[in-house]
Coordinates of C-alpha atoms in Angstrom, one line a residue:
X290 CA -48.4 -13.2 -20.8
X291 CA -45.4 -12.3 -19.2
X292 CA -41.8 -13.8 -20.5
X293 CA -39.0 -13.1 -18.2
X294 CA -35.9 -11.9 -20.3
X295 CA -33.8 -11.0 -17.1
X296 CA -34.2 -9.4 -13.5
X297 CA -35.7 -6.1 -14.7
X298 CA -37.6 -6.6 -18.1
X299 CA -40.4 -8.4 -19.0
X300 CA -41.9 -8.9 -22.4
X301 CA -45.7 -8.0 -22.6
X302 CA -47.7 -9.6 -25.6
X303 CA -50.8 -7.8 -26.5
X304 CA -53.3 -9.0 -29.1
X305 CA -54.6 -5.5 -30.8
X306 CA -57.4 -5.8 -33.0
X307 CA -57.3 -3.7 -36.2
X308 CA -60.1 -2.6 -38.2
X309 CA -58.1 -2.6 -41.2
X310 CA -59.7 -4.9 -44.2
X311 CA -60.9 -7.0 -41.0
X312 CA -57.1 -8.3 -40.6
X313 CA -56.0 -8.9 -36.8
X314 CA -51.9 -8.0 -36.0
X315 CA -50.2 -9.2 -32.9
X316 CA -47.5 -6.5 -32.0
X317 CA -45.1 -6.8 -28.9
X318 CA -44.2 -3.9 -26.5
X319 CA -41.7 -4.1 -24.1
X320 CA -42.5 -2.5 -20.5
X321 CA -39.9 -2.4 -17.9
X322 CA -41.1 -3.6 -14.7
X323 CA -40.5 -1.7 -11.6
X324 CA -37.2 -3.3 -9.7
X325 CA -37.6 -3.8 -6.1
X326 CA -35.6 -4.2 -3.2
X327 CA -35.7 -7.9 -3.6
X328 CA -34.1 -7.5 -6.9
X329 CA -30.9 -5.6 -5.5
X330 CA -30.6 -8.3 -2.6
X331 CA -31.1 -11.2 -4.9
X332 CA -28.3 -9.3 -7.5
X333 CA -25.9 -8.9 -4.6
X334 CA -26.1 -12.3 -3.6
X335 CA -25.6 -13.9 -7.0
X336 CA -22.8 -11.1 -7.7
X337 CA -20.9 -12.5 -4.4
X338 CA -21.6 -16.2 -5.7
X339 CA -19.9 -15.3 -9.3
X340 CA -17.3 -13.6 -7.8
X341 CA -16.2 -16.3 -5.8
X342 CA -16.4 -18.5 -8.3
X343 CA -13.3 -16.6 -10.0
X344 CA -11.5 -15.3 -7.2
X345 CA -9.6 -18.8 -6.3
X346 CA -8.1 -19.8 -9.8
X347 CA -7.6 -16.0 -10.5
X348 CA -5.5 -15.7 -7.2
X349 CA -3.6 -19.0 -8.0
X350 CA -2.7 -17.8 -11.5
X351 CA -1.7 -14.4 -9.7
X352 CA 0.4 -16.1 -7.4
X353 CA 2.3 -18.6 -9.8
X354 CA 3.1 -15.9 -12.4
X355 CA 4.8 -13.7 -9.3
X356 CA 6.3 -16.5 -7.7
X357 CA 7.8 -18.1 -11.3
X358 CA 7.7 -15.1 -14.1
X359 CA 7.7 -16.9 -17.4
X360 CA 5.6 -16.3 -20.7
X361 CA 3.2 -19.1 -19.6
X362 CA 2.6 -18.0 -16.3
X363 CA 2.1 -14.3 -17.5
X364 CA -0.4 -15.3 -20.0
X365 CA -2.2 -17.4 -17.6
X366 CA -2.6 -14.5 -15.3
X367 CA -3.4 -12.2 -18.1
X368 CA -6.3 -14.6 -18.6
X369 CA -7.7 -14.9 -15.0
X370 CA -6.8 -11.3 -14.6
X371 CA -9.4 -10.4 -17.4
X372 CA -11.8 -12.9 -16.6
X373 CA -12.3 -11.7 -12.8
X374 CA -11.8 -7.8 -13.7
X375 CA -14.6 -8.1 -16.8
X376 CA -16.6 -10.1 -14.2
X377 CA -16.5 -7.8 -11.3
X378 CA -16.7 -4.7 -13.9
X379 CA -20.0 -5.7 -15.6
X380 CA -21.2 -6.6 -12.2
X381 CA -20.3 -3.2 -10.9
X382 CA -22.2 -1.5 -13.4
X383 CA -25.1 -3.7 -13.5
X384 CA -25.4 -2.3 -9.6
X385 CA -25.9 1.2 -11.2
X386 CA -29.7 0.1 -11.9
X387 CA -30.3 0.2 -8.1
X388 CA -28.9 3.6 -7.5
X389 CA -32.2 5.1 -7.1
X390 CA -34.0 1.9 -5.6
X391 CA -34.8 2.1 -1.7
X392 CA -33.0 -1.2 -0.2
X393 CA -31.8 -1.6 3.4
X394 CA -28.5 -0.2 4.4
X395 CA -26.7 -3.7 4.4
X396 CA -27.7 -4.1 0.6
X397 CA -26.8 -0.6 -0.2
X398 CA -23.3 -0.8 1.3
X399 CA -22.7 -4.0 -0.6
X400 CA -23.9 -2.1 -3.8
X401 CA -22.0 0.8 -3.2
X402 CA -19.0 -1.4 -2.7
X403 CA -19.0 -3.2 -5.8
X404 CA -19.1 0.0 -7.6
X405 CA -16.1 1.9 -5.5
X406 CA -13.9 -1.1 -5.2
X407 CA -12.6 -1.3 -8.3
X408 CA -8.9 -0.1 -9.2
X409 CA -8.3 -0.8 -12.7
X410 CA -11.8 -1.3 -14.0
X411 CA -12.2 -2.9 -17.4
X412 CA -14.5 -1.7 -20.4
X413 CA -17.4 -3.3 -21.5
X414 CA -15.6 -3.9 -25.1
X415 CA -14.1 -7.6 -24.9
X416 CA -11.4 -6.8 -26.8
X417 CA -10.4 -3.6 -24.4
X418 CA -11.0 -5.7 -21.5
X419 CA -8.7 -8.4 -22.7
X420 CA -5.9 -5.7 -23.5
X421 CA -6.0 -3.8 -20.2
X422 CA -5.6 -7.3 -18.2
X423 CA -2.7 -7.6 -20.7
X424 CA -0.9 -4.5 -20.0
X425 CA -1.4 -4.8 -16.2
X426 CA 0.5 -8.4 -16.8
X427 CA 3.3 -7.0 -19.0
X428 CA 3.9 -3.7 -16.9
X429 CA 3.9 -6.2 -13.4
X430 CA 6.3 -8.3 -15.2
X431 CA 8.8 -6.1 -16.9
X432 CA 9.3 -4.6 -13.1
X433 CA 9.8 -7.8 -11.6
X434 CA 12.3 -8.9 -14.1
X435 CA 13.9 -5.6 -14.2
X436 CA 17.5 -5.7 -14.0
X437 CA 20.4 -3.4 -14.3
X438 CA 23.8 -4.3 -16.2
X439 CA 27.2 -3.1 -16.2
X440 CA 28.0 -5.5 -19.0
X441 CA 27.0 -8.7 -20.1
X442 CA 28.6 -10.6 -17.3
X443 CA 27.9 -8.4 -14.4
X444 CA 24.0 -7.6 -13.4
X445 CA 22.1 -6.4 -10.6
X446 CA 18.3 -7.2 -9.5
X447 CA 16.7 -4.9 -7.6
X448 CA 17.2 -6.3 -4.2
X449 CA 21.1 -6.2 -5.0
X450 CA 20.8 -2.3 -5.7
X451 CA 18.8 -1.7 -2.8
X452 CA 21.2 -3.0 -0.4
X453 CA 24.2 -0.8 -2.5
X454 CA 22.2 1.9 -1.3
X455 CA 21.2 1.4 1.7
X456 CA 25.0 0.5 2.8
X457 CA 27.3 2.0 0.8
X458 CA 28.5 6.1 0.9
X459 CA 30.3 6.7 -2.1
X460 CA 28.0 9.2 -3.9
X461 CA 29.3 8.0 -7.3
X462 CA 28.3 4.4 -6.8
X463 CA 25.0 5.5 -5.4
X464 CA 24.2 7.5 -8.4
X465 CA 25.3 4.7 -10.5
X466 CA 22.6 2.7 -9.1
X467 CA 20.0 5.1 -8.7
X468 CA 20.3 5.8 -12.5
X469 CA 20.6 1.7 -13.5
X470 CA 17.0 1.2 -11.8
X471 CA 15.6 3.6 -13.4
X472 CA 16.6 2.0 -17.0
X473 CA 13.7 -0.3 -16.2
X474 CA 10.9 1.9 -16.3
X475 CA 10.9 4.0 -19.7
X476 CA 9.8 1.0 -21.9
X477 CA 6.7 1.0 -19.3
X478 CA 5.7 4.7 -20.1
X479 CA 3.6 3.9 -23.6
X480 CA 2.0 1.1 -22.1
X481 CA 1.1 3.1 -18.8
X482 CA -0.3 5.5 -20.9
X483 CA -2.4 3.1 -23.0
X484 CA -3.4 1.4 -19.5
X485 CA -4.7 5.0 -18.1
X486 CA -6.9 5.5 -21.3
X487 CA -8.5 2.0 -20.9
X488 CA -8.9 2.3 -17.2
X489 CA -10.8 5.6 -17.6
X490 CA -13.1 4.1 -20.2
X491 CA -14.1 1.3 -17.8
X492 CA -14.6 4.3 -14.9
X493 CA -16.7 6.3 -17.1
X494 CA -18.8 3.4 -17.9
X495 CA -19.6 3.0 -14.1
X496 CA -20.5 7.0 -13.9
X497 CA -17.5 8.2 -12.7
X498 CA -15.4 11.1 -14.6
X499 CA -12.4 9.2 -14.5
X500 CA -10.5 6.7 -12.3
X501 CA -9.2 9.4 -10.1
X502 CA -12.8 10.1 -8.8
X503 CA -13.0 6.1 -8.7
X504 CA -10.1 6.0 -6.2
X505 CA -10.8 9.1 -4.1
X506 CA -14.4 7.8 -4.1
X507 CA -14.0 4.8 -1.9
X508 CA -13.7 6.1 1.4
X509 CA -17.2 6.6 3.0
X510 CA -17.2 10.4 2.3
X511 CA -17.5 12.4 -1.1
X512 CA -14.0 12.1 -3.4
X513 CA -13.5 15.9 -2.9
X514 CA -14.1 15.5 1.0
X515 CA -11.4 12.9 1.5
X516 CA -8.6 15.0 -0.6
X517 CA -9.5 18.2 2.0
X518 CA -8.9 15.3 4.6
X519 CA -5.8 14.1 3.3
X520 CA -4.4 18.1 3.2
X521 CA -5.7 18.3 6.8
X522 CA -3.3 15.3 8.0
X523 CA -0.2 16.2 6.5
X524 CA -0.8 19.8 7.7
X525 CA -0.6 18.1 11.1
X526 CA 2.6 16.4 10.2
X527 CA 4.4 18.9 7.7
X528 CA 6.1 21.1 10.4
X529 CA 7.7 17.8 12.1
X530 CA 8.8 16.6 8.7
X531 CA 10.3 20.0 7.9
X532 CA 12.2 19.7 11.1
X533 CA 13.4 16.1 10.1
X534 CA 14.4 17.3 6.6
X535 CA 16.3 20.4 8.0
X536 CA 18.6 18.0 10.3
X537 CA 18.9 15.3 7.8
X538 CA 20.2 18.0 4.9
X539 CA 22.4 19.6 7.5
X540 CA 24.1 16.2 8.1
X541 CA 24.6 15.4 4.7
X542 CA 26.1 18.6 3.9
X543 CA 29.0 17.8 6.2
X544 CA 29.4 14.2 5.0
X545 CA 29.6 14.8 1.4
X546 CA 30.1 18.8 1.2
X547 CA 27.6 21.4 0.7
X548 CA 28.7 21.0 -3.3
X549 CA 26.8 17.8 -3.3
X550 CA 23.9 18.8 -0.9
X551 CA 23.3 22.6 -1.0
X552 CA 21.8 24.0 1.8
X553 CA 19.3 26.1 0.5
X554 CA 17.7 23.6 -2.1
X555 CA 15.9 20.2 -2.1
X556 CA 18.1 17.1 -1.1
X557 CA 19.3 14.8 -4.0
X558 CA 17.4 11.8 -3.9
X559 CA 20.1 9.3 -4.1
X560 CA 21.7 9.9 -0.7
X561 CA 19.1 8.8 1.6
X562 CA 19.9 5.3 1.5
X563 CA 16.5 4.0 -0.1
X564 CA 15.8 3.6 -4.0
X565 CA 13.2 6.0 -4.0
X566 CA 14.5 8.3 -0.9
X567 CA 10.7 7.3 0.8
X568 CA 12.6 6.3 3.9
X569 CA 15.8 7.3 5.5
X570 CA 16.5 4.9 7.9
X571 CA 19.7 3.3 6.4
X572 CA 21.5 6.7 6.7
X573 CA 21.2 7.2 10.6
X574 CA 25.0 6.6 11.2
X575 CA 25.2 9.9 9.4
X576 CA 22.5 12.0 11.1
X577 CA 22.5 10.5 14.8
X578 CA 23.1 12.6 17.4
X579 CA 27.0 12.9 18.6
X580 CA 26.6 11.8 21.8
X581 CA 27.2 7.9 22.1
X582 CA 23.7 6.3 22.5
X583 CA 22.8 2.8 23.4
X584 CA 20.6 2.0 20.1
X585 CA 20.0 -1.5 19.8
X586 CA 21.3 -3.1 16.4
X587 CA 18.1 -5.4 15.6
X588 CA 20.1 -6.8 12.4
X589 CA 23.3 -7.5 14.4
X590 CA 21.2 -9.2 17.2
X591 CA 19.5 -11.4 14.9
X592 CA 22.7 -12.5 13.4
X593 CA 23.9 -13.3 16.9
X594 CA 20.9 -15.2 17.8
X595 CA 21.4 -17.0 14.2
X596 CA 18.3 -16.0 12.9
X597 CA 17.1 -17.2 9.4
X598 CA 14.3 -16.2 7.5
X599 CA 11.9 -18.7 8.7
X600 CA 12.7 -17.9 12.3
X601 CA 12.0 -14.4 11.8
X602 CA 9.1 -15.0 10.6
X603 CA 8.0 -17.5 13.2
X604 CA 9.0 -14.9 15.7
X605 CA 6.5 -12.2 14.1
X606 CA 3.7 -14.8 14.7
X607 CA 4.6 -15.5 18.3
X608 CA 3.6 -11.6 18.7
X609 CA 0.3 -12.3 17.4
X610 CA -0.3 -15.4 19.5
X611 CA 0.8 -13.6 22.5
X612 CA -2.4 -11.4 21.8
X613 CA -4.6 -14.2 21.7
X614 CA -4.7 -14.9 17.7
X615 CA -4.4 -18.4 16.8
X616 CA -1.3 -19.7 15.0
X617 CA -0.9 -19.7 11.3
X618 CA -2.1 -22.6 9.8
X619 CA 0.5 -25.1 8.6
X620 CA -0.2 -24.7 5.0
X621 CA 1.1 -21.1 5.4
X622 CA 4.6 -22.5 5.9
X623 CA 4.0 -25.1 3.1
X624 CA 3.2 -22.3 0.5
X625 CA 4.8 -18.8 1.3
X626 CA 8.1 -17.8 -0.3
X627 CA 10.7 -16.3 2.1
X628 CA 13.6 -16.1 0.2
X629 CA 14.7 -15.3 -3.8
X630 CA 15.0 -18.5 -5.8
X631 CA 18.2 -18.8 -7.6
X632 CA 16.7 -20.3 -10.6
X633 CA 14.2 -18.2 -11.6
X634 CA 12.7 -14.5 -11.5
X635 CA 9.9 -13.4 -9.1
X636 CA 8.4 -10.6 -8.0
X637 CA 10.4 -9.8 -5.1
X638 CA 8.1 -7.1 -3.4
X639 CA 6.7 -8.0 -0.3
X640 CA 2.9 -9.1 -0.1
X641 CA 0.6 -10.9 1.9
X642 CA -2.3 -13.4 0.6
X643 CA -5.4 -15.2 1.4
X644 CA -5.7 -17.0 -1.7
X645 CA -9.5 -18.9 -1.0
X646 CA -10.6 -16.1 1.3
X647 CA -10.3 -18.7 4.2
X648 CA -7.7 -20.0 5.6
X649 CA -5.0 -20.2 2.6
X650 CA -2.7 -17.5 4.1
X651 CA 0.7 -16.6 2.7
X652 CA 3.3 -14.3 2.4
X653 CA 5.9 -13.2 -0.6
X654 CA 8.9 -12.2 0.1
X655 CA 12.8 -12.3 -0.3
X656 CA 13.9 -11.8 3.1
X657 CA 16.9 -10.0 3.9
X658 CA 18.1 -10.9 7.5
X659 CA 18.1 -7.3 8.7
X660 CA 15.9 -5.1 11.5
X661 CA 13.7 -3.6 8.8
X662 CA 12.6 -6.7 7.1
X663 CA 12.0 -8.0 10.7
X664 CA 9.5 -5.0 11.0
X665 CA 8.3 -5.7 7.5
X666 CA 7.4 -9.3 8.3
X667 CA 5.2 -8.1 11.3
X668 CA 3.7 -5.9 8.6
X669 CA 2.9 -8.9 6.1
X670 CA 1.5 -11.1 9.1
X671 CA -0.7 -8.2 10.1
X672 CA -2.5 -8.6 6.7
X673 CA -2.8 -12.2 7.1
X674 CA -4.2 -11.7 10.4
X675 CA -6.7 -9.2 9.2
X676 CA -7.8 -11.2 6.2
X677 CA -8.5 -14.2 8.8
X678 CA -10.5 -12.1 11.0
X679 CA -12.9 -11.4 8.5
X680 CA -13.2 -14.4 6.7
X681 CA -16.4 -15.4 8.0
X682 CA -18.2 -12.2 6.6
X683 CA -19.9 -11.8 3.1
X684 CA -17.4 -11.9 0.5
X685 CA -18.2 -8.0 -0.5
X686 CA -17.2 -7.3 3.7
X687 CA -14.0 -9.2 3.3
X688 CA -11.6 -6.4 3.2
X689 CA -10.5 -3.7 5.7
X690 CA -12.1 -0.7 7.0
X691 CA -10.6 1.3 4.4
X692 CA -7.4 0.4 2.7
X693 CA -5.1 2.4 5.1
X694 CA -6.2 -0.1 8.0
X695 CA -5.0 -3.2 6.4
X696 CA -1.8 -1.2 6.0
X697 CA -1.7 -0.2 9.6
X698 CA -2.4 -3.2 11.3
X699 CA 0.9 -4.7 11.0
X700 CA 2.6 -1.5 11.4
X701 CA 1.3 -1.2 14.8
X702 CA 2.5 -4.5 16.0
X703 CA 5.8 -3.2 14.9
X704 CA 5.6 -0.3 17.2
X705 CA 6.0 -2.9 19.8
X706 CA 8.7 -4.1 18.7
X707 CA 10.6 -2.1 21.7
X708 CA 13.9 -2.6 23.7
X709 CA 11.4 -4.4 25.9
X710 CA 10.4 -6.7 23.6
X711 CA 13.7 -7.5 22.2
X712 CA 14.7 -8.6 25.9
X713 CA 11.4 -10.2 26.6
X714 CA 12.2 -12.6 23.2
X715 CA 16.0 -13.0 24.2
X716 CA 17.4 -10.7 21.5
X717 CA 18.8 -8.6 23.8
X718 CA 20.3 -8.7 27.3
X719 CA 19.2 -5.1 28.6
X720 CA 16.8 -2.2 27.8
X721 CA 18.8 1.0 27.6
X722 CA 17.6 3.5 29.8
X723 CA 15.1 6.6 28.5
X724 CA 18.4 9.1 27.7
X725 CA 19.1 6.7 24.5
X726 CA 15.2 7.4 23.3
X727 CA 16.8 10.0 21.2
X728 CA 18.5 7.7 18.7
X729 CA 15.6 5.2 18.7
X730 CA 12.9 8.1 17.9
X731 CA 15.4 9.2 15.3
X732 CA 16.0 6.3 13.5
X733 CA 12.4 5.5 13.6
X734 CA 11.4 8.9 12.3
X735 CA 13.8 8.6 9.4
X736 CA 11.2 5.8 8.2
X737 CA 7.7 6.9 9.7
X738 CA 7.9 10.7 9.5
X739 CA 10.2 10.9 6.1
X740 CA 7.7 8.6 4.7
X741 CA 4.6 10.5 4.6
X742 CA 4.8 13.2 2.1
X743 CA 5.9 10.1 -0.3
X744 CA 2.9 8.6 1.1
X745 CA 0.6 11.4 0.0
X746 CA 2.7 12.5 -3.5
X747 CA 2.4 9.3 -5.4
X748 CA -1.1 9.3 -5.9
X749 CA -1.2 13.0 -6.1
X750 CA 0.5 12.4 -9.1
X751 CA -1.6 9.0 -10.3
X752 CA -4.9 11.4 -9.6
X753 CA -3.9 14.3 -12.2
X754 CA -2.6 11.8 -14.6
X755 CA -5.9 9.8 -14.6
X756 CA -7.8 13.4 -14.7
X757 CA -5.7 14.3 -17.7
X758 CA -4.6 17.4 -16.0
X759 CA -0.8 16.1 -16.3
X760 CA -0.5 15.0 -19.9
X761 CA 2.1 11.8 -20.8
X762 CA 4.6 14.1 -22.0
X763 CA 4.6 16.1 -18.7
X764 CA 4.9 12.6 -16.6
X765 CA 8.3 12.9 -15.6
X766 CA 8.6 16.5 -15.0
X767 CA 5.4 16.6 -12.9
X768 CA 6.9 13.4 -10.7
X769 CA 9.4 15.7 -9.7
X770 CA 7.8 18.9 -9.2
X771 CA 5.5 16.8 -6.4
X772 CA 8.5 15.1 -5.3
X773 CA 10.0 18.7 -4.5
X774 CA 7.0 20.3 -3.3
X775 CA 6.2 17.3 -0.6
X776 CA 9.3 15.8 0.1
X777 CA 12.0 18.7 -0.8
X778 CA 14.0 15.9 -2.6
X779 CA 15.5 16.5 -6.5
X780 CA 16.6 14.2 -9.2
X781 CA 20.5 13.9 -8.6
X782 CA 21.2 14.5 -12.3
X783 CA 19.1 16.0 -15.3
X784 CA 16.2 13.2 -16.5
X785 CA 16.4 12.4 -20.1
X786 CA 13.1 13.3 -22.1
X787 CA 12.1 9.2 -22.3
X788 CA 12.3 9.1 -18.4
X789 CA 9.6 7.7 -16.8
X790 CA 10.8 7.2 -13.0
X791 CA 7.4 7.1 -11.5
X792 CA 7.4 3.5 -13.1
X793 CA 10.5 2.5 -10.9
X794 CA 8.5 2.7 -7.9
X795 CA 6.4 -1.0 -8.0
X796 CA 3.0 0.4 -6.9
X797 CA 3.1 2.5 -10.4
X798 CA 3.1 -0.6 -12.6
X799 CA 1.2 -2.5 -10.2
X800 CA -1.2 -0.3 -10.3
X801 CA -1.7 -0.4 -6.2
X802 CA -3.0 2.7 -4.9
X803 CA -0.8 4.4 -2.6
X804 CA -2.8 6.7 -0.3
X805 CA -3.4 3.6 2.0
X806 CA 0.3 3.9 2.9
X807 CA 0.0 7.9 4.0
X808 CA -3.4 6.5 5.8
X809 CA -1.5 3.9 7.7
X810 CA 1.3 6.1 8.8
X811 CA -1.6 8.1 10.9
X812 CA -3.3 5.1 12.0
X813 CA -0.7 3.0 13.5
X814 CA 0.2 5.6 15.8
X815 CA -3.4 5.9 16.7
X816 CA -4.2 2.2 17.3
X817 CA -0.7 1.9 18.8
X818 CA -1.9 4.7 21.6
X819 CA -5.0 3.5 22.1
X820 CA -3.9 -0.6 22.8
X821 CA -1.3 0.8 25.1
X822 CA -3.9 2.6 27.0
X823 CA -6.0 -0.7 26.9
X824 CA -3.2 -2.8 28.0
X825 CA -2.5 -0.6 31.0
X826 CA 1.1 0.7 30.0
X827 CA 1.3 4.0 32.0
X828 CA 5.0 4.8 30.4
X829 CA 6.0 6.9 27.4
X830 CA 3.9 5.9 24.5
X831 CA 7.0 5.3 22.3
X832 CA 8.4 2.8 25.3
X833 CA 5.2 0.8 25.1
X834 CA 5.0 -2.9 23.8
X835 CA 1.5 -4.6 24.0
X836 CA 3.5 -8.2 23.4
X837 CA 1.5 -10.7 25.7
X838 CA -1.7 -8.2 26.2
X839 CA -5.0 -10.4 25.8
X840 CA -7.1 -7.2 26.8
X841 CA -5.1 -5.5 23.7
X842 CA -5.6 -8.4 21.4
X843 CA -9.2 -8.7 21.9
X844 CA -9.7 -5.1 21.7
X845 CA -7.8 -5.1 18.2
X846 CA -9.8 -8.2 17.1
X847 CA -12.9 -6.7 17.6
X848 CA -12.2 -4.0 15.1
X849 CA -10.5 -6.6 12.5
X850 CA -13.6 -8.6 12.7
X851 CA -15.7 -6.0 11.3
X852 CA -13.9 -6.0 7.8
X853 CA -15.6 -3.3 5.7
X854 CA -19.2 -3.9 6.8
X855 CA -19.4 -0.8 8.2
X856 CA -18.3 2.9 7.7
X857 CA -14.3 3.2 8.3
X858 CA -15.5 5.7 11.0
X859 CA -17.4 3.2 12.9
X860 CA -14.3 0.8 12.7
X861 CA -11.9 3.4 14.1
X862 CA -14.1 4.5 17.2
X863 CA -14.5 0.7 18.0
X864 CA -11.1 0.9 19.0
X865 CA -10.2 4.4 19.7
X866 CA -13.3 6.1 20.9
X867 CA -12.9 8.2 17.8
X868 CA -14.5 8.7 14.5
X869 CA -11.8 10.7 13.2
X870 CA -8.1 10.0 11.9
X871 CA -5.7 12.0 14.2
X872 CA -2.1 12.6 13.4
X873 CA -1.5 14.1 16.9
X874 CA -0.8 11.0 17.7
X875 CA 2.3 10.8 15.7
X876 CA 3.3 13.7 17.3
X877 CA 2.7 12.5 21.2
X878 CA 5.0 9.2 20.3
X879 CA 7.8 11.5 18.6
X880 CA 7.7 14.5 21.0
X881 CA 10.8 14.5 22.8
X882 CA 13.0 14.3 19.1
X883 CA 10.8 17.1 18.4
X884 CA 12.5 19.4 21.0
X885 CA 15.9 17.6 20.1
X886 CA 15.4 18.3 16.2
X887 CA 14.7 22.5 17.1
X888 CA 17.5 22.6 19.1
X889 CA 19.9 21.0 16.4
X890 CA 18.4 23.5 13.7
X891 CA 18.9 26.4 15.6
X892 CA 21.5 28.3 13.9
X893 CA 20.6 26.3 10.4
X894 CA 18.8 27.4 6.9
X895 CA 15.4 25.4 6.8
X896 CA 13.0 24.9 3.9
X897 CA 13.8 24.6 0.4

């Protein structure tokens, strides 16, 4: 008689006649039944159902928490996060029993996605699993509610400080804001250390050495090969970055004096117009060309044409509509968060959501009425349109080809926010001629090129933390060593022993992998170049806008609809005709600027 206990084990009860004193004794013996391809397929189907059951309430709890931070929403978010993380982690670990079973390609891909799709895998121990979820909620809440107070009466939120960093030119005030925000993160450190230990335990239970190997292995290639691929891409961009860095440092030296900005050292990180020194577009006024250029001020144009936060989002939606995409659902406008509420703490960091994996699309932003935020809105809607494009696929395929694709799509659209496009939508009256392009390209490079090494180094730090190469006592020192190595930046002051500056960057306490942003800054230029060719644009690629091109929209949607049902190399080839990421598209886009930068830097000391 066979009694099925679970999917892979039966108990066979055998009656054995023993001659001892004529007695008969029945013993049971467990014999593993060989697993089959059908078992694997049934397991995957059931796993998708189990995950789907939890995903909507977990997403609703997290949305409530991030848009209304308090003790109750934090507890609810942590509870649901623990439940779904434990479920997904358990299924991922169980999926390993099919590693040696021959299955069809579709089932194997889904099994691999289950195993590699976790970010902070929960340990099997229920108490440790619950603690991991609690730590994630605590860290997120500490960041979201963080503020710097000069006194009990005068406090600054991150949005306030970011605006000061972007617009003020008093180095003492900039340093105060820079230091002030970093007072939020030291209490995070011990929690982060504990969280890393628990996540590593969960990763090891999945069969990985640590969480670093888990993260690096999620890109349809061996983990070590992926690290080599990142180095190759950075090598393509690095000479351009070094030229930009040289020019910016020289101009900052003229603005603040070489005592503040030494010309043979890394740039002090508080002078670049951004709280993290990751994008430099806000200091364009300091580093712009001497000759008078007609560069469109999108912030001023938005103000002149009475754009409020909702109108900015409506205009971004119209861009996607011009490519042939369906309008966003009415619930998007009813449920999204567009502005900072006056009566409560929220996580202002911009994000895009699809709560039910169908049509409950939302964005969460504390929108500032600036040109930079106008581009960010396009970026976030790119996530939403991607989410909707693949919402008919099986649950495990509902994601981007790799996580860099998701980040790249909205930025690809933003590259089409050209003077030509701004004129078409009535924000400006005239299109500056090509002689003004250097200004536009420099302003964009201060965001796009300047970001590339930061996009790389954040996870270089985390991978070393996860692997144990960087010890807790060295967290901050190693952070700044990597920032100097890749970005040529330095802390403006000596950091205290208890500093935890990585925690001052949202994605670290939120445990959002960051390599996706590095990849996105490569892929968006590849996508843009291919879409411009499909749209039939014959001019310079930096002046191209695909606005209104249904052919470009059709080609883009064909890639988006694939989700992660195929390796990213195939998705990339669907749009670009190539199966390898290539940063030469970045260099092609900015080619006129590189010539100009080399001319400016002729008699300057470059490097750090």
